Tab-separated table of N, CA and C in Angstrom:
chain	number	residue	atom	x	y	z
A	1	MET	N	5.530	57.674	86.221
A	1	MET	CA	6.511	58.657	85.667
A	1	MET	C	7.525	58.413	84.222
A	2	ALA	N	7.829	58.987	83.768
A	2	ALA	CA	8.682	58.761	82.527
A	2	ALA	C	10.359	58.928	83.515
A	3	SER	N	11.304	57.744	82.583
A	3	SER	CA	12.527	57.194	82.648
A	3	SER	C	13.259	58.842	82.140
A	4	SER	N	14.143	59.345	82.671
A	4	SER	CA	14.861	60.700	82.437
A	4	SER	C	16.192	59.384	81.743
A	5	ASP	N	16.079	58.539	81.455
A	5	ASP	CA	17.072	57.598	80.463
A	5	ASP	C	16.796	58.753	79.246
A	6	SER	N	18.696	59.358	79.185
A	6	SER	CA	18.930	60.182	77.840
A	6	SER	C	19.073	59.078	76.775
A	7	THR	N	19.271	57.945	76.623
A	7	THR	CA	20.001	57.330	75.978
A	7	THR	C	18.690	56.643	75.032
A	8	THR	N	17.290	57.174	75.430
A	8	THR	CA	16.688	56.290	74.591
A	8	THR	C	16.253	57.152	74.020
A	9	PRO	N	14.852	56.745	72.528
A	9	PRO	CA	15.077	58.114	71.933
A	9	PRO	C	13.803	58.235	72.793
A	10	PRO	N	12.849	59.788	72.908
A	10	PRO	CA	11.429	59.909	72.588
A	10	PRO	C	10.490	59.188	72.127
A	11	GLN	N	9.373	59.287	72.647
A	11	GLN	CA	8.447	57.959	72.559
A	11	GLN	C	8.034	58.587	71.301
A	12	GLY	N	7.712	59.211	70.363
A	12	GLY	CA	7.162	60.199	69.089
A	12	GLY	C	7.768	59.957	68.325
A	13	ASP	N	9.379	59.974	68.196
A	13	ASP	CA	10.146	59.679	67.470
A	13	ASP	C	10.993	58.558	67.424
A	14	ALA	N	10.577	57.245	67.314
A	14	ALA	CA	11.076	56.070	67.530
A	14	ALA	C	12.778	55.741	66.460
A	15	ARG	N	12.125	56.290	65.003
A	15	ARG	CA	13.159	56.481	64.037
A	15	ARG	C	14.364	57.640	64.655
A	16	ALA	N	14.707	58.370	65.360
A	16	ALA	CA	15.542	59.311	65.670
A	16	ALA	C	16.887	58.625	64.866
A	17	PHE	N	17.134	58.027	65.496
A	17	PHE	CA	18.716	56.908	66.050
A	17	PHE	C	18.691	56.494	64.791
A	18	ASP	N	17.849	56.332	63.796
A	18	ASP	CA	18.156	55.212	62.701
A	18	ASP	C	18.745	56.927	61.739
A	19	ARG	N	18.601	58.232	61.800
A	19	ARG	CA	19.233	59.098	61.178
A	19	ARG	C	20.413	59.701	60.992
A	20	ILE	N	21.224	58.713	61.708
A	20	ILE	CA	22.494	58.964	62.671
A	20	ILE	C	23.484	58.095	61.777
A	21	SER	N	24.364	59.070	61.146
A	21	SER	CA	25.518	57.917	60.542
A	21	SER	C	26.237	57.367	60.781
A	22	HIS	N	26.488	55.700	60.833
A	22	HIS	CA	27.469	55.679	61.610
A	22	HIS	C	28.694	54.615	60.296
A	23	GLY	N	28.887	55.534	59.617
A	23	GLY	CA	29.676	55.169	57.963
A	23	GLY	C	29.123	54.723	57.323
A	24	TYR	N	27.336	54.994	57.159
A	24	TYR	CA	26.809	54.799	55.639
A	24	TYR	C	25.833	55.689	56.171
A	25	ALA	N	25.676	55.726	54.310
A	25	ALA	CA	24.564	56.789	54.692
A	25	ALA	C	23.077	56.130	54.552
A	26	PRO	N	22.313	56.090	55.634
A	26	PRO	CA	21.248	55.423	55.683
A	26	PRO	C	20.404	55.687	54.931
A	27	ASP	N	20.022	57.326	54.092
A	27	ASP	CA	18.822	57.568	53.709
A	27	ASP	C	19.565	56.863	52.277
A	28	GLY	N	20.374	56.384	52.133
A	28	GLY	CA	21.160	56.193	50.213
A	28	GLY	C	22.049	57.093	49.924
A	29	ARG	N	23.007	57.285	49.027
A	29	ARG	CA	23.989	57.686	48.596
A	29	ARG	C	23.576	59.080	48.724
A	30	ALA	N	24.335	60.281	48.999
A	30	ALA	CA	24.294	61.469	48.834
A	30	ALA	C	24.729	62.092	47.749
A	31	ALA	N	23.232	62.469	46.896
A	31	ALA	CA	23.803	63.183	46.013
A	31	ALA	C	24.260	63.715	45.393
A	32	THR	N	25.738	63.920	44.453
A	32	THR	CA	26.548	64.186	44.185
A	32	THR	C	26.358	66.118	43.300
A	33	PRO	N	27.226	66.861	43.922
A	33	PRO	CA	27.059	68.220	43.460
A	33	PRO	C	26.684	68.110	41.855
A	34	ALA	N	26.228	68.974	41.272
A	34	ALA	CA	26.516	69.076	39.230
A	34	ALA	C	27.946	69.958	39.488
A	35	PRO	N	28.117	69.451	38.244
A	35	PRO	CA	30.091	69.883	38.615
A	35	PRO	C	29.903	71.154	37.748
A	36	VAL	N	30.934	71.685	38.839
A	36	VAL	CA	31.074	73.407	38.603
A	36	VAL	C	31.554	73.722	36.959
A	37	PRO	N	30.779	74.718	35.526
A	37	PRO	CA	31.702	74.617	34.856
A	37	PRO	C	32.648	75.616	35.061
A	38	LEU	N	33.576	75.316	33.790
A	38	LEU	CA	34.950	75.563	33.955
A	38	LEU	C	34.973	77.427	33.474
A	39	GLU	N	33.725	77.598	33.077
A	39	GLU	CA	34.019	79.159	32.625
A	39	GLU	C	34.177	79.845	34.395
A	40	LYS	N	32.708	79.768	35.188
A	40	LYS	CA	32.754	79.554	36.781
A	40	LYS	C	33.906	79.872	37.137
A	41	ILE	N	34.791	78.581	36.702
A	41	ILE	CA	35.893	78.424	37.927
A	41	ILE	C	36.705	79.399	37.164
A	42	VAL	N	37.142	80.167	36.189
A	42	VAL	CA	38.008	80.605	35.199
A	42	VAL	C	37.722	82.385	35.693
A	43	ASP	N	36.826	82.371	36.417
A	43	ASP	CA	35.659	83.761	36.661
A	43	ASP	C	36.480	83.826	37.796
A	44	ASP	N	36.048	82.773	38.595
A	44	ASP	CA	36.238	83.313	39.957
A	44	ASP	C	38.129	83.245	40.120
A	45	VAL	N	38.699	82.566	39.398
A	45	VAL	CA	40.576	82.783	39.414
A	45	VAL	C	40.951	84.306	39.298
A	46	ILE	N	39.870	84.680	38.154
A	46	ILE	CA	40.527	86.306	37.926
A	46	ILE	C	40.105	87.051	38.532
A	47	ASP	N	39.024	86.875	39.656
A	47	ASP	CA	38.524	87.658	40.003
A	47	ASP	C	39.033	87.622	41.770
A	48	ASN	N	39.476	86.326	41.958
A	48	ASN	CA	40.869	86.286	42.733
A	48	ASN	C	41.942	86.980	42.926
A	49	LEU	N	42.966	86.892	41.392
A	49	LEU	CA	43.610	87.454	41.092
A	49	LEU	C	43.357	88.816	40.659
A	50	SER	N	42.455	89.739	40.741
A	50	SER	CA	41.758	90.883	40.001
A	50	SER	C	41.943	91.376	41.908
A	51	ALA	N	41.276	91.005	42.932
A	51	ALA	CA	41.132	91.087	44.308
A	51	ALA	C	42.518	91.319	45.172
A	52	THR	N	43.423	90.588	44.635
A	52	THR	CA	45.164	90.063	45.086
A	52	THR	C	45.735	91.116	44.845
A	53	ALA	N	45.520	91.571	43.557
A	53	ALA	CA	46.187	92.870	42.730
A	53	ALA	C	46.263	93.931	43.466
A	54	LYS	N	44.509	93.975	43.139
A	54	LYS	CA	44.545	95.512	44.205
A	54	LYS	C	45.097	95.925	45.090
A	55	ALA	N	45.066	94.454	46.038
A	55	ALA	CA	45.692	94.532	47.641
A	55	ALA	C	46.240	94.672	47.768
A	56	GLU	N	47.435	94.447	46.774
A	56	GLU	CA	49.404	94.450	46.488
A	56	GLU	C	49.228	95.871	46.403
A	57	LEU	N	47.970	96.711	45.790
A	57	LEU	CA	48.829	97.639	45.200
A	57	LEU	C	49.034	98.883	46.269
A	58	ALA	N	48.224	98.526	47.401
A	58	ALA	CA	47.014	99.302	48.600
A	58	ALA	C	48.013	98.957	49.453
A	59	LEU	N	48.504	97.932	49.379
A	59	LEU	CA	49.743	97.957	50.046
A	59	LEU	C	50.835	98.581	49.795
A	60	LEU	N	51.358	98.573	48.781
A	60	LEU	CA	52.162	98.972	48.327
A	60	LEU	C	52.206	101.121	48.116
A	61	GLU	N	50.865	101.238	48.304
A	61	GLU	CA	50.837	102.370	48.265
A	61	GLU	C	51.001	102.668	49.566
A	62	ALA	N	50.502	102.525	50.768
A	62	ALA	CA	50.171	102.449	52.055
A	62	ALA	C	51.820	102.521	52.398
A	63	ARG	N	52.368	101.616	51.980
A	63	ARG	CA	54.098	101.384	52.360
A	63	ARG	C	55.071	102.656	51.577
A	64	SER	N	54.554	102.729	50.813
A	64	SER	CA	55.367	104.261	50.088
A	64	SER	C	54.812	105.962	50.747
A	65	GLU	N	53.862	105.684	51.056
A	65	GLU	CA	53.189	106.609	51.904
A	65	GLU	C	53.683	107.111	53.207
A	66	LEU	N	54.158	105.374	54.067
A	66	LEU	CA	54.730	105.313	55.009
A	66	LEU	C	55.838	105.891	54.897
A	67	ALA	N	56.364	105.578	54.017
A	67	ALA	CA	58.079	105.442	53.554
A	67	ALA	C	58.674	106.785	54.075
A	68	LEU	N	57.338	107.664	52.700
A	68	LEU	CA	57.303	109.328	52.538
A	68	LEU	C	57.367	109.872	54.150
A	69	HIS	N	56.603	109.748	54.457
A	69	HIS	CA	56.291	110.463	55.796
A	69	HIS	C	57.532	110.249	57.000
A	70	GLY	N	58.028	108.923	56.978
A	70	GLY	CA	59.255	108.929	57.691
A	70	GLY	C	60.636	110.017	57.248
A	71	VAL	N	61.341	109.558	55.643
A	71	VAL	CA	61.797	110.653	55.142
A	71	VAL	C	61.544	111.466	55.594
A	72	SER	N	60.232	112.370	55.463
A	72	SER	CA	60.043	113.843	55.440
A	72	SER	C	60.852	114.206	57.098
A	73	TRP	N	60.216	113.896	58.294
A	73	TRP	CA	60.272	113.670	59.311
A	73	TRP	C	61.882	113.332	59.442
A	74	THR	N	62.519	112.635	59.051
A	74	THR	CA	63.831	112.173	58.999
A	74	THR	C	64.678	113.953	58.496
A	75	ALA	N	64.227	113.595	57.395
A	75	ALA	CA	65.034	115.251	56.819
A	75	ALA	C	64.961	116.679	57.772
A	76	GLY	N	63.483	116.905	58.207
A	76	GLY	CA	63.503	117.651	58.842
A	76	GLY	C	64.129	117.613	60.606
A	77	TRP	N	64.208	116.772	60.860
A	77	TRP	CA	64.697	116.114	62.455
A	77	TRP	C	66.615	116.482	62.095
A	78	GLY	N	66.906	115.812	60.968
A	78	GLY	CA	68.221	115.559	60.499
A	78	GLY	C	68.455	117.404	60.461
A	79	ALA	N	68.040	118.532	59.478
A	79	ALA	CA	68.535	119.600	59.324
A	79	ALA	C	68.018	120.109	60.616
A	80	VAL	N	67.617	120.366	61.740
A	80	VAL	CA	67.487	120.618	62.842
A	80	VAL	C	69.044	120.307	63.851
A	81	ALA	N	68.948	119.150	63.613
A	81	ALA	CA	70.628	117.928	64.588
A	81	ALA	C	71.696	119.039	63.298
A	82	ALA	N	71.858	119.369	62.168
A	82	ALA	CA	72.944	119.661	61.569
A	82	ALA	C	72.733	120.848	62.093
A	83	SER	N	72.089	121.302	61.650
A	83	SER	CA	71.965	122.998	61.858
A	83	SER	C	72.846	122.929	63.780
A	84	LEU	N	72.136	122.333	64.744
A	84	LEU	CA	73.070	122.796	65.812
A	84	LEU	C	74.206	121.794	65.457
A	85	ALA	N	74.519	120.821	65.215
A	85	ALA	CA	76.243	120.510	65.441
A	85	ALA	C	76.767	121.614	64.717
A	86	GLY	N	76.832	122.251	63.287
A	86	GLY	CA	76.794	123.375	62.700
A	86	GLY	C	77.828	124.507	64.096
A	87	ILE	N	76.655	124.658	64.872
A	87	ILE	CA	76.620	125.770	66.106
A	87	ILE	C	77.516	125.050	66.715
A	88	ALA	N	78.335	124.409	67.693
A	88	ALA	CA	78.533	123.594	68.090
A	88	ALA	C	80.151	123.683	67.840
A	89	MET	N	79.870	122.960	66.577
A	89	MET	CA	81.504	122.892	66.096
A	89	MET	C	82.234	124.978	65.688
A	90	LEU	N	81.089	125.693	65.563
A	90	LEU	CA	81.762	126.565	65.838
A	90	LEU	C	82.324	127.223	66.940
A	91	ALA	N	81.118	126.811	67.942
A	91	ALA	CA	81.308	127.733	69.271
A	91	ALA	C	82.902	126.443	69.673
A	92	LEU	N	82.959	125.180	69.620
A	92	LEU	CA	84.316	125.028	69.341
A	92	LEU	C	85.291	125.565	68.688
A	93	ALA	N	85.112	125.613	67.429
A	93	ALA	CA	86.322	126.122	67.006
A	93	ALA	C	86.734	127.490	67.648
A	94	PHE	N	85.680	128.691	67.915
A	94	PHE	CA	86.034	129.546	68.778
A	94	PHE	C	86.888	129.403	70.094
A	95	GLY	N	86.286	128.701	70.775
A	95	GLY	CA	86.885	128.430	71.985
A	95	GLY	C	88.430	128.167	71.821
A	96	ALA	N	88.739	126.910	70.677
A	96	ALA	CA	89.936	126.228	71.291
A	96	ALA	C	90.822	127.560	71.049
A	97	ILE	N	90.219	128.220	69.282
A	97	ILE	CA	91.331	129.752	69.178
A	97	ILE	C	91.640	130.457	70.569
A	98	LEU	N	90.463	130.736	71.453
A	98	LEU	CA	90.678	131.579	72.522
A	98	LEU	C	91.652	130.634	73.551
A	99	VAL	N	91.104	129.520	73.591
A	99	VAL	CA	92.716	129.090	74.645
A	99	VAL	C	94.176	129.120	74.098
A	100	LEU	N	93.828	129.169	72.918
A	100	LEU	CA	95.362	128.343	72.301
A	100	LEU	C	96.277	130.000	71.970
A	101	MET	N	95.196	131.248	72.142
A	101	MET	CA	95.494	132.207	71.710
A	101	MET	C	96.817	132.783	72.731
A	102	PRO	N	96.994	132.401	74.038
A	102	PRO	CA	97.620	132.898	75.109
A	102	PRO	C	98.624	132.053	75.310
A	103	HIS	N	98.938	131.186	74.374
A	103	HIS	CA	99.911	130.532	74.572
A	103	HIS	C	100.624	130.118	73.134
A	104	VAL	N	100.389	130.504	71.571
A	104	VAL	CA	101.039	130.903	70.250
A	104	VAL	C	100.256	132.014	69.661
A	105	GLY	N	99.672	132.592	70.725
A	105	GLY	CA	99.710	133.868	69.531
A	105	GLY	C	97.957	133.942	69.066
A	106	PRO	N	97.623	134.836	68.177
A	106	PRO	CA	96.355	134.350	67.851
A	106	PRO	C	96.214	133.911	65.819
A	107	LEU	N	97.068	134.357	65.958
A	107	LEU	CA	97.874	133.336	64.329
A	107	LEU	C	97.521	132.274	64.316
A	108	LEU	N	99.036	131.712	64.923
A	108	LEU	CA	98.965	129.901	64.952
A	108	LEU	C	98.099	128.863	66.217
A	109	ALA	N	97.004	130.051	66.736
A	109	ALA	CA	96.023	129.349	67.512
A	109	ALA	C	94.435	128.970	66.074
A	110	THR	N	94.539	130.343	65.168
A	110	THR	CA	93.659	130.412	64.966
A	110	THR	C	93.702	128.657	63.192
A	111	LEU	N	95.189	128.821	62.958
A	111	LEU	CA	95.610	127.989	61.784
A	111	LEU	C	96.103	126.446	62.902
A	112	ILE	N	96.323	126.782	63.262
A	112	ILE	CA	96.113	125.033	63.987
A	112	ILE	C	94.375	124.771	64.282
A	113	VAL	N	93.762	125.332	64.752
A	113	VAL	CA	92.379	125.069	65.056
A	113	VAL	C	91.950	124.755	63.684
A	114	VAL	N	91.997	125.520	62.327
A	114	VAL	CA	92.130	125.253	61.222
A	114	VAL	C	92.218	123.512	60.477
A	115	GLY	N	93.808	123.886	60.680
A	115	GLY	CA	94.392	122.913	60.525
A	115	GLY	C	93.264	121.339	60.825
A	116	VAL	N	93.369	121.509	62.109
A	116	VAL	CA	92.798	120.161	62.614
A	116	VAL	C	91.240	119.770	61.949
A	117	LEU	N	90.326	120.843	62.172
A	117	LEU	CA	89.218	121.319	61.474
A	117	LEU	C	88.765	120.627	59.633
A	118	LEU	N	90.288	120.787	59.214
A	118	LEU	CA	90.091	120.571	57.892
A	118	LEU	C	90.713	119.209	57.907
A	119	ALA	N	91.340	118.310	58.499
A	119	ALA	CA	91.867	116.925	58.718
A	119	ALA	C	89.761	116.030	59.171
A	120	PHE	N	89.513	116.587	60.469
A	120	PHE	CA	88.751	115.794	60.494
A	120	PHE	C	88.056	115.579	59.401
A	121	ALA	N	87.393	117.254	58.438
A	121	ALA	CA	86.358	117.391	57.533
A	121	ALA	C	86.963	116.607	56.298
A	122	ALA	N	88.039	116.355	56.205
A	122	ALA	CA	89.004	115.254	55.507
A	122	ALA	C	88.556	113.662	55.458
A	123	PHE	N	88.822	113.169	56.655
A	123	PHE	CA	87.998	112.126	57.280
A	123	PHE	C	86.899	111.613	56.892
A	124	ALA	N	85.522	112.861	57.090
A	124	ALA	CA	84.482	112.433	57.020
A	124	ALA	C	84.521	112.934	56.082
A	125	GLY	N	84.893	113.302	54.847
A	125	GLY	CA	84.407	113.157	53.465
A	125	GLY	C	84.887	111.624	52.560
A	126	TRP	N	85.908	111.310	53.301
A	126	TRP	CA	86.736	109.615	53.054
A	126	TRP	C	85.348	109.014	53.195
A	127	ARG	N	84.294	109.120	54.519
A	127	ARG	CA	84.006	107.867	54.813
A	127	ARG	C	82.806	108.158	54.520
A	128	ALA	N	82.443	109.237	54.250
A	128	ALA	CA	81.158	109.197	52.816
A	128	ALA	C	81.653	109.198	51.649
A	129	GLN	N	82.903	109.158	51.071
A	129	GLN	CA	82.406	108.528	49.708
A	129	GLN	C	83.034	107.025	49.749
A	130	VAL	N	83.516	105.930	50.650
A	130	VAL	CA	83.252	104.778	51.286
A	130	VAL	C	81.758	104.466	50.813
A	131	ALA	N	81.071	105.436	51.981
A	131	ALA	CA	79.704	104.625	51.912
A	131	ALA	C	78.438	104.717	50.797
A	132	TYR	N	78.270	105.990	50.160
A	132	TYR	CA	78.211	106.105	48.691
A	132	TYR	C	78.591	104.930	47.706
A	133	ASN	N	80.392	104.936	47.885
A	133	ASN	CA	80.435	103.145	46.840
A	133	ASN	C	79.948	102.678	47.515
A	134	ASP	N	79.123	102.242	48.374
A	134	ASP	CA	78.397	100.888	48.511
A	134	ASP	C	77.274	101.266	48.833
A	135	ILE	N	76.233	102.683	48.269
A	135	ILE	CA	75.378	102.820	47.864
A	135	ILE	C	75.073	101.900	46.403
A	136	ARG	N	76.016	102.766	45.347
A	136	ARG	CA	76.138	102.279	44.452
A	136	ARG	C	76.020	101.267	44.092
A	137	THR	N	76.950	100.233	44.867
A	137	THR	CA	77.255	98.821	44.464
A	137	THR	C	76.086	98.278	44.922
A	138	ALA	N	74.850	98.938	45.821
A	138	ALA	CA	73.818	97.912	46.212
A	138	ALA	C	72.929	98.231	45.158
A	139	LEU	N	72.915	99.157	44.025
A	139	LEU	CA	71.654	100.075	43.428
A	139	LEU	C	72.051	99.239	42.220
A	140	ARG	N	73.305	98.656	41.763
A	140	ARG	CA	73.652	98.061	40.396
A	140	ARG	C	73.154	97.016	39.722
A	141	ARG	N	72.902	97.212	38.824
A	141	ARG	CA	71.766	96.234	37.784
A	141	ARG	C	72.817	95.138	37.938
A	142	ASP	N	74.042	95.295	37.378
A	142	ASP	CA	73.898	93.527	37.328
A	142	ASP	C	75.607	93.457	38.355
A	143	LEU	N	75.650	92.767	39.431
A	143	LEU	CA	76.980	92.833	40.303
A	143	LEU	C	77.502	92.054	39.637
A	144	THR	N	77.574	91.034	39.257
A	144	THR	CA	78.946	90.719	38.317
A	144	THR	C	79.812	90.991	37.735
A	145	ASN	N	79.486	92.474	37.103
A	145	ASN	CA	79.649	92.735	36.613
A	145	ASN	C	80.926	93.672	37.385
A	146	GLU	N	82.190	93.450	36.818
A	146	GLU	CA	83.274	94.219	37.545
A	146	GLU	C	83.910	96.098	36.937
A	147	GLU	N	83.769	95.983	36.111
A	147	GLU	CA	83.854	97.520	35.770
A	147	GLU	C	83.386	98.393	36.299
A	148	GLY	N	83.955	99.696	35.920
A	148	GLY	CA	83.491	100.935	36.731
A	148	GLY	C	82.444	100.893	36.228
A	149	ASP	N	81.713	101.913	37.570
A	149	ASP	CA	80.137	102.620	37.262
A	149	ASP	C	79.893	103.561	36.178
A	150	ASP	N	78.609	103.313	36.070
A	150	ASP	CA	78.295	104.541	35.505
A	150	ASP	C	78.676	105.935	35.361
């Protein structure tokens, strides 16, 4: 009966463990690979740079299409929101006029509502101007230039 000890080599392959490297090469030094020509290295670098540039351009195109998609939907829903807000402001103005009419009369009620709405519009315009100036500052080429914008 044969021994089932797994540490002994099989009988027909007595030198099988001699091929295992224990920090040295039993069959001698490994052959050094042939040097790669410089032209091949340069061609590989150019191919890699070309592939990288193509991938970057594809990424830029995909990002711009995503941004365009987002801008178009934002503009559409923004138009809907602005329309609804305008209608709500009209309803609020008419309602305010109707509420004030019995107390101060129709002309003075209209003038009060128009004055309040113009004050809110002036405030909103001022805030829009501040935000616009922030955009112009952010997009200025020379941020150290303290002169006025073009």
